[in-house]
């Protein structure tokens, strides 16, 4: 089951990178929650609910940032603790022109073949510790 979870997360990240909302929608649980490090730049810390997460990922982030893309550097099955994703995110504020180029780690939890929770962390180590693991 865990390798299936890695594949689901991979499909979601691929759909987001292609701006393919239709491919991502069925892979997000109705009660999905996303705590994103980009949220505070948009005035939110945690986004809850299927439509709110889709709106953030496919409307609000693209509206606020240009050249938004993520390059996945690592994906790891954490068993019951979820799926670890380490990615480099590059964004530029449309209004400010400020560019952000950061490596961000996240832990994705899945239930019933859908992502139910995404938590972003500033480092791989913090993400693993939050998942109850160590390197």
PDB file of C-alpha atoms in Angstrom:
ATOM      1  CA  UNK A   1       0.000   0.000   0.000  1.00  0.00           C
ATOM      2  CA  UNK A   2       2.799   2.461   0.815  1.00  0.00           C
ATOM      3  CA  UNK A   3       4.311   2.361  -2.679  1.00  0.00           C
ATOM      4  CA  UNK A   4       0.812   3.133  -3.955  1.00  0.00           C
ATOM      5  CA  UNK A   5       0.816   6.190  -1.683  1.00  0.00           C
ATOM      6  CA  UNK A   6       4.116   7.360  -3.196  1.00  0.00           C
ATOM      7  CA  UNK A   7       2.582   7.013  -6.657  1.00  0.00           C
ATOM      8  CA  UNK A   8      -0.516   9.005  -5.627  1.00  0.00           C
ATOM      9  CA  UNK A   9       1.663  11.834  -4.286  1.00  0.00           C
ATOM     10  CA  UNK A  10       3.732  11.726  -7.490  1.00  0.00           C
ATOM     11  CA  UNK A  11       0.555  12.015  -9.589  1.00  0.00           C
ATOM     12  CA  UNK A  12      -0.643  15.005  -7.553  1.00  0.00           C
ATOM     13  CA  UNK A  13       2.684  16.821  -7.858  1.00  0.00           C
ATOM     14  CA  UNK A  14       2.760  16.096 -11.586  1.00  0.00           C
ATOM     15  CA  UNK A  15      -0.795  17.397 -12.004  1.00  0.00           C
ATOM     16  CA  UNK A  16       0.036  20.577 -10.121  1.00  0.00           C
ATOM     17  CA  UNK A  17       3.157  21.166 -12.222  1.00  0.00           C
ATOM     18  CA  UNK A  18       1.063  20.796 -15.398  1.00  0.00           C
ATOM     19  CA  UNK A  19      -1.742  22.994 -13.993  1.00  0.00           C
ATOM     20  CA  UNK A  20      -4.056  20.001 -14.460  1.00  0.00           C
ATOM     21  CA  UNK A  21      -6.646  20.543 -11.756  1.00  0.00           C
ATOM     22  CA  UNK A  22      -8.885  17.753 -13.071  1.00  0.00           C
ATOM     23  CA  UNK A  23      -6.188  15.122 -12.489  1.00  0.00           C
ATOM     24  CA  UNK A  24      -5.554  16.322  -8.915  1.00  0.00           C
ATOM     25  CA  UNK A  25      -9.162  16.706  -7.700  1.00  0.00           C
ATOM     26  CA  UNK A  26      -9.952  12.993  -7.208  1.00  0.00           C
ATOM     27  CA  UNK A  27      -6.683  12.431  -5.333  1.00  0.00           C
ATOM     28  CA  UNK A  28      -7.480  14.916  -2.541  1.00  0.00           C
ATOM     29  CA  UNK A  29      -9.612  13.774   0.373  1.00  0.00           C
ATOM     30  CA  UNK A  30     -12.713  15.938   1.054  1.00  0.00           C
ATOM     31  CA  UNK A  31     -11.213  16.876   4.447  1.00  0.00           C
ATOM     32  CA  UNK A  32      -7.713  17.583   3.116  1.00  0.00           C
ATOM     33  CA  UNK A  33      -5.624  20.089   5.036  1.00  0.00           C
ATOM     34  CA  UNK A  34      -2.467  21.822   3.783  1.00  0.00           C
ATOM     35  CA  UNK A  35      -0.102  23.733   6.017  1.00  0.00           C
ATOM     36  CA  UNK A  36       2.142  25.408   3.485  1.00  0.00           C
ATOM     37  CA  UNK A  37       5.195  27.554   3.999  1.00  0.00           C
ATOM     38  CA  UNK A  38       3.928  29.776   1.161  1.00  0.00           C
ATOM     39  CA  UNK A  39       0.676  30.371   3.024  1.00  0.00           C
ATOM     40  CA  UNK A  40       1.883  33.240   5.209  1.00  0.00           C
ATOM     41  CA  UNK A  41       2.934  35.116   2.062  1.00  0.00           C
ATOM     42  CA  UNK A  42      -0.721  34.846   1.041  1.00  0.00           C
ATOM     43  CA  UNK A  43      -2.132  35.615   4.474  1.00  0.00           C
ATOM     44  CA  UNK A  44      -2.965  32.041   5.530  1.00  0.00           C
ATOM     45  CA  UNK A  45      -1.156  29.374   7.488  1.00  0.00           C
ATOM     46  CA  UNK A  46      -3.375  26.339   7.032  1.00  0.00           C
ATOM     47  CA  UNK A  47      -5.909  25.674   4.303  1.00  0.00           C
ATOM     48  CA  UNK A  48      -8.664  23.153   5.006  1.00  0.00           C
ATOM     49  CA  UNK A  49     -11.109  21.423   2.713  1.00  0.00           C
ATOM     50  CA  UNK A  50     -11.032  20.083  -0.816  1.00  0.00           C
ATOM     51  CA  UNK A  51     -12.118  23.246  -2.631  1.00  0.00           C
ATOM     52  CA  UNK A  52      -9.960  25.577  -0.519  1.00  0.00           C
ATOM     53  CA  UNK A  53      -6.810  23.509  -1.181  1.00  0.00           C
ATOM     54  CA  UNK A  54      -7.559  23.360  -4.906  1.00  0.00           C
ATOM     55  CA  UNK A  55      -8.197  27.107  -4.972  1.00  0.00           C
ATOM     56  CA  UNK A  56      -4.891  27.800  -3.219  1.00  0.00           C
ATOM     57  CA  UNK A  57      -2.894  25.489  -5.463  1.00  0.00           C
ATOM     58  CA  UNK A  58      -4.488  26.338  -8.781  1.00  0.00           C
ATOM     59  CA  UNK A  59      -5.656  29.943  -8.366  1.00  0.00           C
ATOM     60  CA  UNK A  60      -4.166  31.871  -5.434  1.00  0.00           C
ATOM     61  CA  UNK A  61      -0.545  30.750  -5.741  1.00  0.00           C
ATOM     62  CA  UNK A  62      -0.447  31.201  -9.544  1.00  0.00           C
ATOM     63  CA  UNK A  63      -2.172  34.597  -9.174  1.00  0.00           C
ATOM     64  CA  UNK A  64       0.393  35.792  -6.613  1.00  0.00           C
ATOM     65  CA  UNK A  65       3.541  34.287  -8.113  1.00  0.00           C
ATOM     66  CA  UNK A  66       5.019  33.941 -11.558  1.00  0.00           C
ATOM     67  CA  UNK A  67       7.508  31.329 -12.637  1.00  0.00           C
ATOM     68  CA  UNK A  68       6.174  29.059  -9.898  1.00  0.00           C
ATOM     69  CA  UNK A  69       7.622  25.578 -10.179  1.00  0.00           C
ATOM     70  CA  UNK A  70       8.866  22.768  -8.020  1.00  0.00           C
ATOM     71  CA  UNK A  71      11.570  20.244  -8.751  1.00  0.00           C
ATOM     72  CA  UNK A  72      11.182  17.091  -6.696  1.00  0.00           C
ATOM     73  CA  UNK A  73      14.559  15.994  -5.361  1.00  0.00           C
ATOM     74  CA  UNK A  74      13.426  13.064  -3.203  1.00  0.00           C
ATOM     75  CA  UNK A  75      10.318  11.028  -2.440  1.00  0.00           C
ATOM     76  CA  UNK A  76      10.368   8.461   0.328  1.00  0.00           C
ATOM     77  CA  UNK A  77       7.817   6.048   1.664  1.00  0.00           C
ATOM     78  CA  UNK A  78       7.565   6.556   5.434  1.00  0.00           C
ATOM     79  CA  UNK A  79       5.139   3.698   5.947  1.00  0.00           C
ATOM     80  CA  UNK A  80       2.293   4.656   8.251  1.00  0.00           C
ATOM     81  CA  UNK A  81       3.913   8.071   8.766  1.00  0.00           C
ATOM     82  CA  UNK A  82       3.165   9.012   5.135  1.00  0.00           C
ATOM     83  CA  UNK A  83       5.276  10.092   2.193  1.00  0.00           C
ATOM     84  CA  UNK A  84       8.221  12.477   2.463  1.00  0.00           C
ATOM     85  CA  UNK A  85       8.778  14.888  -0.413  1.00  0.00           C
ATOM     86  CA  UNK A  86      11.857  17.076  -0.644  1.00  0.00           C
ATOM     87  CA  UNK A  87      11.593  19.649  -3.420  1.00  0.00           C
ATOM     88  CA  UNK A  88      13.148  22.893  -4.552  1.00  0.00           C
ATOM     89  CA  UNK A  89      10.491  25.579  -5.032  1.00  0.00           C
ATOM     90  CA  UNK A  90      11.206  28.615  -7.152  1.00  0.00           C
ATOM     91  CA  UNK A  91       8.693  31.477  -7.208  1.00  0.00           C
ATOM     92  CA  UNK A  92       8.745  35.179  -7.989  1.00  0.00           C
ATOM     93  CA  UNK A  93       6.192  37.579  -6.555  1.00  0.00           C
ATOM     94  CA  UNK A  94       4.147  39.209  -9.314  1.00  0.00           C
ATOM     95  CA  UNK A  95       3.880  42.504  -7.432  1.00  0.00           C
ATOM     96  CA  UNK A  96       7.172  42.556  -5.542  1.00  0.00           C
ATOM     97  CA  UNK A  97       9.397  40.805  -8.056  1.00  0.00           C
ATOM     98  CA  UNK A  98      11.099  39.083  -5.124  1.00  0.00           C
ATOM     99  CA  UNK A  99      12.337  35.606  -6.006  1.00  0.00           C
ATOM    100  CA  UNK A 100      12.218  32.745  -3.560  1.00  0.00           C
ATOM    101  CA  UNK A 101      14.356  29.684  -4.221  1.00  0.00           C
ATOM    102  CA  UNK A 102      13.998  27.282  -1.305  1.00  0.00           C
ATOM    103  CA  UNK A 103      14.226  23.603  -0.579  1.00  0.00           C
ATOM    104  CA  UNK A 104      11.086  22.598   1.296  1.00  0.00           C
ATOM    105  CA  UNK A 105      10.235  19.209   2.747  1.00  0.00           C
ATOM    106  CA  UNK A 106       6.718  17.978   3.278  1.00  0.00           C
ATOM    107  CA  UNK A 107       4.956  14.994   4.768  1.00  0.00           C
ATOM    108  CA  UNK A 108       1.851  13.790   2.934  1.00  0.00           C
ATOM    109  CA  UNK A 109      -0.620  11.585   4.795  1.00  0.00           C
ATOM    110  CA  UNK A 110      -3.083   9.495   2.835  1.00  0.00           C
ATOM    111  CA  UNK A 111      -6.364   7.799   3.605  1.00  0.00           C
ATOM    112  CA  UNK A 112      -8.560   5.773   1.274  1.00  0.00           C
ATOM    113  CA  UNK A 113      -6.170   6.415  -1.633  1.00  0.00           C
ATOM    114  CA  UNK A 114      -6.367  10.203  -1.239  1.00  0.00           C
ATOM    115  CA  UNK A 115      -4.146  12.838   0.327  1.00  0.00           C
ATOM    116  CA  UNK A 116      -5.698  13.972   3.598  1.00  0.00           C
ATOM    117  CA  UNK A 117      -2.875  16.112   4.966  1.00  0.00           C
ATOM    118  CA  UNK A 118       0.196  17.960   3.713  1.00  0.00           C
ATOM    119  CA  UNK A 119       2.583  19.624   6.139  1.00  0.00           C
ATOM    120  CA  UNK A 120       5.517  21.678   4.861  1.00  0.00           C
ATOM    121  CA  UNK A 121       8.758  22.038   6.814  1.00  0.00           C
ATOM    122  CA  UNK A 122      11.866  24.143   6.222  1.00  0.00           C
ATOM    123  CA  UNK A 123      14.141  21.085   6.336  1.00  0.00           C
ATOM    124  CA  UNK A 124      14.162  17.359   5.646  1.00  0.00           C
ATOM    125  CA  UNK A 125      15.215  16.688   9.243  1.00  0.00           C
ATOM    126  CA  UNK A 126      12.261  18.656  10.660  1.00  0.00           C
ATOM    127  CA  UNK A 127       9.861  16.792   8.369  1.00  0.00           C
ATOM    128  CA  UNK A 128      11.239  13.416   9.478  1.00  0.00           C
ATOM    129  CA  UNK A 129      11.085  14.399  13.146  1.00  0.00           C
ATOM    130  CA  UNK A 130       7.489  15.572  12.724  1.00  0.00           C
ATOM    131  CA  UNK A 131       6.703  12.154  11.243  1.00  0.00           C
ATOM    132  CA  UNK A 132       8.286  10.538  14.315  1.00  0.00           C
ATOM    133  CA  UNK A 133      11.404   9.389  12.443  1.00  0.00           C
ATOM    134  CA  UNK A 134      15.086  10.189  12.382  1.00  0.00           C
ATOM    135  CA  UNK A 135      17.739   9.932   9.731  1.00  0.00           C
TER     136      UNK A 135
END
